[in-house]
């Protein structure tokens, strides 16, 4: 992968948001060919991406998507990644999950992929959350709540239990396997550039084709994203005093995090999950209030936004879905203690104009889930293990240790550092 | 890449057509992870594909396509390939070729790609053909004729002069860079499976999305392909005595050949080029008449058809374009000495039904170009060299030598053979 080095950045406390990075080449060959760096663009070898992907769990949230599309996404996931599929597909009147199981396990057998498949509403998963001390995720039925964020939280714990260092998300409603593959290369490229162990990569789609008057139109911005990005940028601008448009990925379903960061964020429910990432980063590591993680404040958080080249060619959302997305995203910003009165008023106006909210209605706060760091992972593993047949579980990495000094700027030096010696992550014993 | 091994095949003289192969995984990791083979599916490591792609020239024929699309295709071409762009874009009233040059060279600089860009109607190219003893390609203006095949022939010679062993074609009117990348991995996978130095890989699109009633419809077969495949299969069936549907890629714009084979085929003009590949294979190596290449008859020719996973998401052709394609393809089959009277009559009926041909009109024969093997490559190189600034030219490989024994069946053995020792191709001196 050949990728631009960050040119612009915006600091908010310990958070550094980098401006969108362009990519110039999907496959830049082997390490044997000298890695080239001209001060602006760096070539990352296949081995470097592979080393990071080997430590990455790729999460595919599924809810009734066509099997053909799911298979396409699996095709695009590199073999070195662990795939985690959290399905919330209906089990009645037809047991769609069972059909998914059959198809996905067959595909995994053919492709020799390690795939871990679990149902979001499996009672065993709910039991594991209760016993591990994290009952917030359950609903009145005693099962994990419906919703995208909720499935992602299940997957994040599984990724951590599998000893992975990174977790990346790829939506299943993607017609283009090549796009899924590109995102996973870009996640790895972002982490290759990262200096901090607390980092995040968010994909900015170069275009999103839609049908307008019977013709293809390559839209640049989604309907929800315009609002989300605007308000997140306004929020940042208010505190820095310089107006910015740095955030272009407020609703990035395609994103990846280091587990070290993923376990330390709090989460917004349902569709609020992606914009709430930013809200959570600003609140927890923005320096406006005391941070719950002084270690993160010292180390810093890096947020990379990478502009993908494949058009994001997916099933268009219904109008109602777009409204739900918009409401969730803006409510998350509205509910932050950082949000100013003026911004709150603007958000309320937008919600009245673009959703079913009536003037005078109160903005319904987004449900928040606390950081996963406090989950008792050993108990969770012991409970859920019976459901995880495909992949033998390896001990988790030591997340509570003092983080090693990982600052580096290899692309400015002469020798690229090999940051993750092979096997280190998977073999280190868990301290819990 | 994880790919099915051939299950079905159809022999026609020295030609072996393999039935369509499924692919299960785009990136199957490094050689360090043991290559797995279960008798039906084989995993090909990144290094293996890389080694083949290093010896591959990727040809992108261009005729006024949007620069954004061309850049997307370049993004998807692995760095280890040599890229050859043959443009036939108009130079008046706006010099589109000059704009392409600027954009493509800038992109190549950013991505450190070796890109060779030439205009099909450049008088220097025409001069090279005349002096090298191949005037057939020129028109009344003394320039290389317009047409897709004609540009491909220019590129094939350049690929040979650059010392490449393989030449692969990727159309520029592709919205999905990931699809271009997939094709190039599949070309390499096909050649990794090949036993013969005379082999060809043709891509079978799993789907070709189009807009029907304002919605996406994933068509399986193109409008022209249905006819082309039907008649090619009928032709084969007639001689073998067993009806077959083995050919599914009669119009495969996405295809690759070993240079050893590419130089020994004759070519159909314009849009006939892809179906005429098959006609030429059947005529020259089918055993019905004496072959001009006894060496090829001994070694055999292998034709792989690989089913791509990315939808082929491109600008839909106009109705007239589809008619031209159909006419060219069917005329090529009609003009073969192998074509039976009965098939000729059926083809005429189809042409009347689906193109502008009137009943009683004679089918216009497709123009044919002789094999490139007789071109004086040294003379061609000396003439055209001044136009090729991007890539220093390396001597061509020894194509007139007795071909080495390359039979192997590594996937049936215990140890995969490393077939192309590194550097062999590029460094071997030219005998001419």
Coordinates of N, CA and C in Angstrom, one line a residue, chain B residues 38-226:
Chain B
X38 N -6.2 -29.5 -0.7 CA -7.0 -30.7 -0.2 C -7.5 -31.5 -1.4
X39 N -6.8 -31.4 -2.5 CA -7.2 -32.2 -3.7 C -8.2 -31.4 -4.6
X40 N -8.9 -30.4 -4.0 CA -9.9 -29.7 -4.8 C -9.6 -28.2 -4.9
X41 N -9.0 -27.7 -3.8 CA -8.7 -26.3 -3.7 C -7.3 -26.1 -3.3
X42 N -6.6 -25.1 -3.9 CA -5.2 -24.9 -3.5 C -5.0 -23.4 -3.1
X43 N -4.2 -23.2 -2.1 CA -3.9 -21.9 -1.6 C -2.6 -21.4 -2.2
X44 N -2.6 -20.3 -2.9 CA -1.4 -19.7 -3.5 C -0.9 -18.6 -2.7
X45 N 0.3 -18.6 -2.3 CA 0.8 -17.5 -1.4 C 1.0 -16.2 -2.2
X46 N 1.1 -15.2 -1.4 CA 1.4 -13.9 -2.0 C 2.7 -13.9 -2.8
X47 N 3.7 -14.6 -2.3 CA 5.0 -14.6 -3.0 C 4.8 -15.2 -4.4
X48 N 4.0 -16.3 -4.4 CA 3.9 -17.0 -5.7 C 3.2 -16.1 -6.8
X49 N 2.2 -15.4 -6.3 CA 1.5 -14.5 -7.3 C 2.5 -13.3 -7.6
X50 N 3.2 -12.8 -6.6 CA 4.1 -11.7 -6.8 C 5.2 -12.1 -7.9
X51 N 5.7 -13.3 -7.7 CA 6.7 -13.8 -8.7 C 6.2 -13.8 -10.1
X52 N 5.0 -14.2 -10.3 CA 4.4 -14.2 -11.6 C 4.1 -12.7 -12.1
X53 N 3.5 -11.9 -11.2 CA 3.2 -10.6 -11.5 C 4.4 -9.7 -11.9
X54 N 5.5 -10.1 -11.2 CA 6.8 -9.4 -11.6 C 7.2 -9.6 -13.0
X55 N 6.7 -10.7 -13.6 CA 7.0 -11.0 -15.0 C 5.9 -10.6 -15.9
X56 N 5.0 -9.8 -15.4 CA 3.7 -9.5 -16.2 C 3.7 -8.1 -16.6
X57 N 3.3 -7.9 -17.8 CA 2.9 -6.5 -18.2 C 1.4 -6.4 -18.2
X58 N 0.9 -5.4 -17.6 CA -0.6 -5.2 -17.6 C -0.9 -4.1 -18.6
X59 N -1.8 -4.4 -19.5 CA -2.1 -3.5 -20.6 C -3.5 -2.9 -20.3
X60 N -3.6 -1.6 -20.3 CA -4.8 -0.9 -20.2 C -5.1 -0.1 -21.4
X61 N -6.0 -0.6 -22.3 CA -6.4 0.2 -23.5 C -7.3 1.3 -23.1
X62 N -7.0 2.5 -23.6 CA -7.7 3.7 -23.2 C -8.3 4.4 -24.4
X63 N -9.5 4.8 -24.4 CA -10.0 5.6 -25.4 C -11.0 6.6 -24.9
X64 N -10.5 7.7 -24.3 CA -11.3 8.8 -23.8 C -12.0 8.4 -22.4
X65 N -11.6 7.4 -21.8 CA -12.2 7.1 -20.5 C -11.8 8.2 -19.5
X66 N -12.7 8.4 -18.5 CA -12.4 9.4 -17.5 C -11.1 9.1 -16.7
X67 N -10.4 10.2 -16.5 CA -9.1 10.0 -15.8 C -9.3 9.4 -14.4
X68 N -10.4 9.7 -13.8 CA -10.6 9.1 -12.4 C -10.7 7.6 -12.5
X69 N -11.3 7.1 -13.6 CA -11.4 5.6 -13.7 C -10.0 5.1 -14.0
X70 N -9.2 5.7 -14.9 CA -7.9 5.2 -15.2 C -7.0 5.2 -13.9
X71 N -7.1 6.3 -13.1 CA -6.4 6.3 -11.9 C -6.8 5.2 -11.0
X72 N -8.1 4.9 -10.9 CA -8.5 3.8 -10.1 C -7.9 2.5 -10.5
X73 N -7.9 2.2 -11.8 CA -7.3 1.0 -12.3 C -5.8 0.9 -12.0
X74 N -5.1 2.1 -12.2 CA -3.7 2.1 -11.8 C -3.5 1.8 -10.3
X75 N -4.4 2.3 -9.5 CA -4.3 2.1 -8.0 C -4.4 0.5 -7.8
X76 N -5.2 -0.2 -8.6 CA -5.4 -1.6 -8.4 C -4.3 -2.5 -9.0
X77 N -3.4 -1.9 -9.8 CA -2.4 -2.8 -10.4 C -1.2 -2.9 -9.4
X78 N -0.8 -4.1 -9.1 CA 0.3 -4.3 -8.1 C 1.6 -3.6 -8.7
X79 N 2.4 -3.1 -7.7 CA 3.6 -2.4 -8.1 C 4.5 -3.3 -8.9
X80 N 4.5 -4.6 -8.7 CA 5.5 -5.4 -9.3 C 5.2 -5.6 -10.8
X81 N 4.0 -5.2 -11.3 CA 3.7 -5.3 -12.7 C 4.2 -4.1 -13.4
X82 N 4.5 -4.3 -14.7 CA 4.8 -3.2 -15.6 C 3.4 -2.8 -16.2
X83 N 3.1 -1.5 -16.2 CA 1.8 -1.1 -16.8 C 2.1 -0.5 -18.1
X84 N 1.3 -0.9 -19.1 CA 1.4 -0.3 -20.5 C 0.1 0.2 -20.8
X85 N 0.0 1.5 -21.1 CA -1.2 2.1 -21.5 C -1.1 2.5 -22.9
X86 N -2.0 2.0 -23.7 CA -2.1 2.4 -25.1 C -3.3 3.2 -25.3
X87 N -3.1 4.5 -25.6 CA -4.3 5.4 -25.7 C -4.6 5.6 -27.1
X88 N -5.9 5.6 -27.4 CA -6.4 6.1 -28.7 C -7.3 7.3 -28.5
X89 N -7.1 8.1 -27.5 CA -8.0 9.2 -27.2 C -7.7 10.3 -28.2
X90 N -8.8 11.0 -28.5 CA -8.7 12.1 -29.5 C -7.6 13.1 -29.1
X91 N -6.9 13.7 -30.2 CA -5.9 14.7 -29.9 C -6.4 16.1 -30.4
X92 N -7.7 16.1 -30.9 CA -8.3 17.4 -31.3 C -9.8 17.3 -31.1
X93 N -10.4 18.4 -30.9 CA -9.9 19.8 -30.7 C -9.1 20.0 -29.5
X94 N -9.4 19.2 -28.4 CA -8.6 19.3 -27.2 C -7.6 18.1 -27.3
X95 N -6.4 18.3 -26.9 CA -5.5 17.2 -26.9 C -5.6 16.3 -25.6
X96 N -6.6 15.4 -25.7 CA -6.9 14.6 -24.5 C -5.7 13.7 -24.1
X97 N -5.0 13.3 -25.1 CA -3.8 12.4 -24.8 C -2.8 13.2 -23.9
X98 N -2.6 14.5 -24.2 CA -1.7 15.3 -23.4 C -2.2 15.4 -22.0
X99 N -3.5 15.5 -21.8 CA -4.0 15.6 -20.5 C -3.8 14.2 -19.8
X100 N -4.1 13.2 -20.5 CA -3.8 11.8 -19.9 C -2.4 11.7 -19.5
X101 N -1.5 12.1 -20.4 CA 0.0 12.0 -20.1 C 0.3 12.7 -18.7
X102 N -0.2 13.9 -18.6 CA 0.1 14.7 -17.4 C -0.4 13.9 -16.2
X103 N -1.7 13.5 -16.3 CA -2.3 12.9 -15.1 C -1.7 11.5 -14.8
X104 N -1.4 10.8 -15.8 CA -0.9 9.4 -15.6 C 0.5 9.4 -15.1
X105 N 1.3 10.3 -15.7 CA 2.7 10.4 -15.2 C 2.8 10.9 -13.8
X106 N 1.9 11.9 -13.4 CA 1.9 12.4 -12.0 C 1.5 11.2 -11.1
X107 N 0.5 10.5 -11.5 CA 0.0 9.3 -10.7 C 1.1 8.3 -10.5
X108 N 1.8 8.0 -11.6 CA 2.9 7.0 -11.6 C 4.0 7.5 -10.7
X109 N 4.3 8.8 -10.7 CA 5.3 9.3 -9.8 C 4.9 9.1 -8.4
X110 N 3.7 9.4 -8.1 CA 3.2 9.3 -6.7 C 3.2 7.8 -6.2
X111 N 2.9 6.9 -7.2 CA 2.7 5.5 -6.8 C 4.0 4.7 -7.1
X112 N 5.0 5.4 -7.6 CA 6.3 4.7 -8.0 C 6.0 3.5 -8.9
X113 N 5.1 3.7 -9.8 CA 4.8 2.6 -10.7 C 5.6 2.8 -12.0
X114 N 6.0 1.7 -12.6 CA 6.6 1.8 -13.9 C 5.4 1.8 -14.9
X115 N 5.2 2.9 -15.6 CA 4.1 3.0 -16.5 C 4.7 3.5 -17.9
X116 N 4.2 2.8 -18.9 CA 4.6 3.1 -20.2 C 3.4 3.5 -21.0
X117 N 3.4 4.7 -21.5 CA 2.2 5.3 -22.1 C 2.5 5.7 -23.6
X118 N 1.7 5.2 -24.5 CA 2.0 5.5 -25.9 C 0.7 5.8 -26.6
X119 N 0.7 6.6 -27.6 CA -0.5 6.8 -28.4 C -0.6 5.8 -29.6
X120 N -1.7 5.2 -29.7 CA -1.9 4.2 -30.8 C -1.6 4.8 -32.2
X121 N -1.9 6.1 -32.4 CA -1.8 6.7 -33.7 C -0.5 7.5 -33.8
X122 N 0.4 7.3 -32.9 CA 1.7 8.0 -33.0 C 2.4 7.5 -34.3
X123 N 2.9 8.4 -35.1 CA 3.5 8.1 -36.4 C 4.8 7.2 -36.1
X124 N 5.4 7.4 -35.0 CA 6.6 6.6 -34.7 C 6.3 5.1 -34.5
X125 N 5.1 4.9 -33.9 CA 4.7 3.5 -33.8 C 4.4 2.9 -35.1
X126 N 3.7 3.6 -36.0 CA 3.4 3.1 -37.3 C 4.7 2.8 -38.1
X127 N 5.7 3.7 -38.0 CA 7.0 3.6 -38.6 C 7.7 2.3 -38.1
X128 N 7.6 2.1 -36.8 CA 8.2 0.9 -36.3 C 7.6 -0.4 -36.9
X129 N 6.3 -0.4 -37.0 CA 5.6 -1.6 -37.6 C 6.1 -1.8 -39.1
X130 N 6.2 -0.7 -39.8 CA 6.6 -0.9 -41.2 C 8.0 -1.4 -41.3
X131 N 8.9 -0.8 -40.5 CA 10.3 -1.2 -40.6 C 10.6 -2.6 -40.0
X132 N 9.7 -3.0 -39.1 CA 9.9 -4.3 -38.5 C 9.2 -5.4 -39.3
X133 N 8.6 -5.0 -40.5 CA 8.1 -6.0 -41.4 C 6.7 -6.5 -41.0
X134 N 5.9 -5.5 -40.5 CA 4.5 -5.9 -40.1 C 3.6 -4.7 -40.5
X135 N 3.4 -4.5 -41.8 CA 2.7 -3.3 -42.3 C 1.2 -3.5 -42.2
X136 N 0.7 -4.8 -41.9 CA -0.7 -5.1 -41.9 C -1.5 -4.2 -41.0
X137 N -0.9 -3.7 -39.9 CA -1.7 -3.0 -38.9 C -2.0 -1.5 -39.3
X138 N -1.4 -1.1 -40.4 CA -1.6 0.4 -40.8 C -2.8 0.6 -41.7
X139 N -3.4 1.8 -41.6 CA -4.5 2.1 -42.5 C -4.0 3.0 -43.6
X140 N -5.0 3.6 -44.4 CA -4.6 4.5 -45.5 C -3.8 5.7 -45.1
X141 N -4.0 6.1 -43.9 CA -3.2 7.3 -43.4 C -1.8 7.0 -43.0
X142 N -1.5 5.7 -43.1 CA -0.1 5.3 -42.7 C 0.1 5.2 -41.2
X143 N -1.1 5.2 -40.5 CA -1.0 5.1 -39.0 C -1.6 3.7 -38.6
X144 N -1.3 3.4 -37.3 CA -2.0 2.1 -36.8 C -3.5 2.3 -36.8
X145 N -4.2 1.3 -37.3 CA -5.6 1.4 -37.4 C -6.2 1.7 -36.1
X146 N -7.4 2.3 -36.1 CA -8.2 2.4 -34.9 C -8.7 1.1 -34.5
X147 N -9.0 0.9 -33.2 CA -9.6 -0.4 -32.8 C -8.9 -1.0 -31.6
X148 N -9.7 -1.8 -30.9 CA -9.1 -2.3 -29.6 C -8.0 -3.3 -29.9
X149 N -8.3 -4.2 -30.8 CA -7.3 -5.3 -31.1 C -6.0 -4.6 -31.5
X150 N -6.0 -3.6 -32.3 CA -4.9 -3.0 -32.8 C -4.0 -2.4 -31.7
X151 N -4.7 -1.7 -30.7 CA -3.9 -1.2 -29.6 C -3.3 -2.3 -28.8
X152 N -4.1 -3.4 -28.7 CA -3.6 -4.6 -27.9 C -2.3 -5.2 -28.6
X153 N -2.3 -5.2 -29.9 CA -1.1 -5.7 -30.6 C 0.1 -4.8 -30.3
X154 N -0.1 -3.5 -30.3 CA 1.0 -2.6 -30.0 C 1.6 -2.9 -28.6
X155 N 0.6 -3.1 -27.7 CA 1.0 -3.4 -26.3 C 1.7 -4.7 -26.1
X156 N 1.3 -5.7 -26.9 CA 1.9 -7.0 -26.8 C 3.3 -7.0 -27.2
X157 N 3.6 -6.3 -28.3 CA 5.0 -6.1 -28.7 C 5.8 -5.4 -27.6
X158 N 5.3 -4.4 -27.0 CA 6.0 -3.6 -26.0 C 6.3 -4.5 -24.8
X159 N 5.3 -5.3 -24.4 CA 5.5 -6.3 -23.3 C 6.6 -7.2 -23.6
X160 N 6.6 -7.7 -24.8 CA 7.7 -8.7 -25.2 C 9.1 -8.0 -25.2
X161 N 9.1 -6.7 -25.7 CA 10.4 -6.0 -25.7 C 10.9 -5.7 -24.3
X162 N 9.9 -5.6 -23.4 CA 10.3 -5.3 -22.0 C 10.7 -6.6 -21.3
X163 N 10.8 -7.7 -22.0 CA 11.2 -8.9 -21.4 C 10.3 -9.6 -20.5
X164 N 9.0 -9.3 -20.7 CA 8.0 -9.9 -19.8 C 7.6 -11.3 -20.3
X165 N 7.1 -12.1 -19.4 CA 6.7 -13.5 -19.8 C 5.2 -13.6 -19.9
X166 N 4.5 -12.7 -19.3 CA 3.0 -12.7 -19.3 C 2.5 -11.3 -19.7
X167 N 1.4 -11.3 -20.4 CA 0.7 -10.0 -20.7 C -0.8 -10.2 -20.3
X168 N -1.3 -9.2 -19.5 CA -2.6 -9.3 -19.1 C -3.3 -8.0 -19.4
X169 N -4.6 -8.1 -19.7 CA -5.4 -6.9 -20.2 C -6.5 -6.5 -19.2
X170 N -6.6 -5.3 -18.9 CA -7.6 -4.8 -18.0 C -8.3 -3.6 -18.6
X171 N -9.6 -3.6 -18.8 CA -10.2 -2.4 -19.4 C -10.2 -1.2 -18.4
X172 N -10.2 0.0 -19.0 CA -10.1 1.2 -18.2 C -11.5 1.7 -17.8
X173 N -12.6 1.1 -18.4 CA -13.9 1.6 -18.1 C -14.5 0.9 -16.9
X174 N -13.7 0.7 -15.8 CA -14.1 -0.1 -14.7 C -14.2 0.8 -13.5
X175 N -15.4 0.9 -12.8 CA -15.6 1.7 -11.7 C -14.9 1.2 -10.4
X176 N -14.4 0.0 -10.5 CA -14.0 -0.7 -9.2 C -12.5 -1.1 -9.3
X177 N -11.6 -0.3 -8.7 CA -10.2 -0.6 -8.6 C -10.0 -2.0 -8.1
X178 N -10.8 -2.4 -7.1 CA -10.7 -3.7 -6.5 C -10.9 -4.8 -7.5
X179 N -11.8 -4.6 -8.5 CA -12.0 -5.6 -9.5 C -10.7 -5.8 -10.3
X180 N -10.1 -4.7 -10.7 CA -8.9 -4.7 -11.5 C -7.8 -5.5 -10.8
X181 N -7.7 -5.2 -9.5 CA -6.7 -5.9 -8.7 C -7.1 -7.4 -8.6
X182 N -8.3 -7.7 -8.5 CA -8.7 -9.2 -8.4 C -8.3 -9.9 -9.7
X183 N -8.6 -9.3 -10.8 CA -8.3 -9.9 -12.1 C -6.8 -10.2 -12.2
X184 N -6.0 -9.3 -11.7 CA -4.5 -9.5 -11.8 C -4.0 -10.6 -10.9
X185 N -4.7 -10.7 -9.8 CA -4.4 -11.9 -8.9 C -4.8 -13.2 -9.6
X186 N -5.9 -13.1 -10.3 CA -6.5 -14.3 -10.9 C -5.6 -14.7 -12.1
X187 N -5.1 -13.7 -12.8 CA -4.2 -14.1 -13.9 C -3.0 -14.9 -13.4
X188 N -2.5 -14.3 -12.3 CA -1.3 -14.9 -11.7 C -1.6 -16.3 -11.2
X189 N -2.8 -16.5 -10.6 CA -3.2 -17.8 -10.1 C -3.3 -18.8 -11.2
X190 N -3.9 -18.4 -12.3 CA -4.1 -19.3 -13.5 C -2.7 -19.7 -14.0
X191 N -1.8 -18.8 -14.1 CA -0.4 -19.2 -14.6 C 0.3 -20.0 -13.6
X192 N 0.0 -19.8 -12.3 CA 0.6 -20.7 -11.3 C 0.1 -22.1 -11.5
X193 N -1.1 -22.3 -11.9 CA -1.6 -23.7 -12.1 C -1.2 -24.3 -13.5
X194 N -0.8 -23.4 -14.4 CA -0.5 -23.9 -15.7 C 0.7 -24.8 -15.8
X195 N 0.6 -25.8 -16.6 CA 1.7 -26.7 -16.9 C 2.5 -26.2 -18.2
X196 N 1.7 -25.7 -19.1 CA 2.3 -25.3 -20.4 C 2.8 -23.9 -20.4
X197 N 3.8 -23.6 -21.2 CA 4.2 -22.3 -21.3 C 3.3 -21.5 -22.3
X198 N 2.4 -22.3 -22.9 CA 1.4 -21.7 -23.9 C 0.1 -21.7 -23.1
X199 N -0.2 -20.7 -22.4 CA -1.4 -20.7 -21.6 C -2.1 -19.3 -21.6
X200 N -3.4 -19.4 -21.3 CA -4.2 -18.2 -21.3 C -5.2 -18.2 -20.1
X201 N -5.4 -17.1 -19.5 CA -6.4 -17.0 -18.5 C -7.5 -16.0 -18.9
X202 N -8.7 -16.4 -18.8 CA -9.9 -15.6 -19.1 C -10.8 -15.4 -17.9
X203 N -11.2 -14.2 -17.7 CA -12.1 -14.0 -16.5 C -13.5 -14.1 -16.9
X204 N -14.2 -14.8 -16.1 CA -15.7 -14.9 -16.2 C -16.3 -14.1 -15.0
X205 N -17.0 -13.1 -15.4 CA -17.6 -12.2 -14.4 C -18.7 -13.0 -13.6
X206 N -18.7 -12.9 -12.3 CA -19.8 -13.5 -11.6 C -21.1 -12.7 -11.8
X207 N -20.9 -11.4 -11.9 CA -22.1 -10.6 -12.2 C -21.7 -9.3 -12.8
X208 N -22.7 -8.7 -13.4 CA -22.5 -7.4 -14.1 C -23.7 -6.6 -13.8
X209 N -23.5 -5.7 -12.8 CA -24.7 -5.0 -12.3 C -25.2 -4.0 -13.4
X210 N -26.5 -4.0 -13.6 CA -27.1 -2.9 -14.4 C -28.3 -2.4 -13.7
X211 N -28.8 -1.2 -14.3 CA -29.9 -0.6 -13.7 C -31.2 -1.1 -14.5
X212 N -32.1 -1.7 -13.8 CA -33.3 -2.2 -14.4 C -34.5 -1.6 -13.6
X213 N -35.3 -0.8 -14.2 CA -36.4 -0.1 -13.5 C -35.9 0.6 -12.3
X214 N -34.8 1.3 -12.4 CA -34.3 2.1 -11.3 C -33.7 1.3 -10.2
X215 N -33.6 0.0 -10.4 CA -33.0 -0.9 -9.3 C -31.8 -1.6 -9.9
X216 N -30.9 -2.1 -9.0 CA -29.8 -2.8 -9.4 C -30.2 -4.3 -9.8
X217 N -29.7 -4.7 -10.9 CA -29.9 -6.1 -11.3 C -28.6 -6.7 -11.6
X218 N -28.3 -7.8 -11.0 CA -26.9 -8.4 -11.2 C -27.0 -9.5 -12.3
X219 N -26.9 -9.0 -13.5 CA -26.9 -9.9 -14.7 C -25.7 -10.8 -14.6
X220 N -26.0 -12.0 -15.1 CA -24.9 -13.0 -15.1 C -24.1 -13.0 -16.5
X221 N -24.9 -12.8 -17.5 CA -24.3 -12.9 -18.9 C -24.5 -11.6 -19.6
X222 N -23.5 -11.1 -20.3 CA -23.6 -10.0 -21.2 C -24.5 -10.3 -22.4
X223 N -24.9 -9.2 -23.1 CA -25.8 -9.4 -24.2 C -25.1 -10.1 -25.4
X224 N -23.9 -9.7 -25.6 CA -23.1 -10.4 -26.7 C -22.6 -11.8 -26.3
X225 N -22.2 -11.9 -25.0 CA -21.6 -13.1 -24.6 C -22.4 -14.4 -24.8
X226 N -23.7 -14.2 -24.6 CA -24.6 -15.4 -24.8 C -24.5 -16.0 -26.1

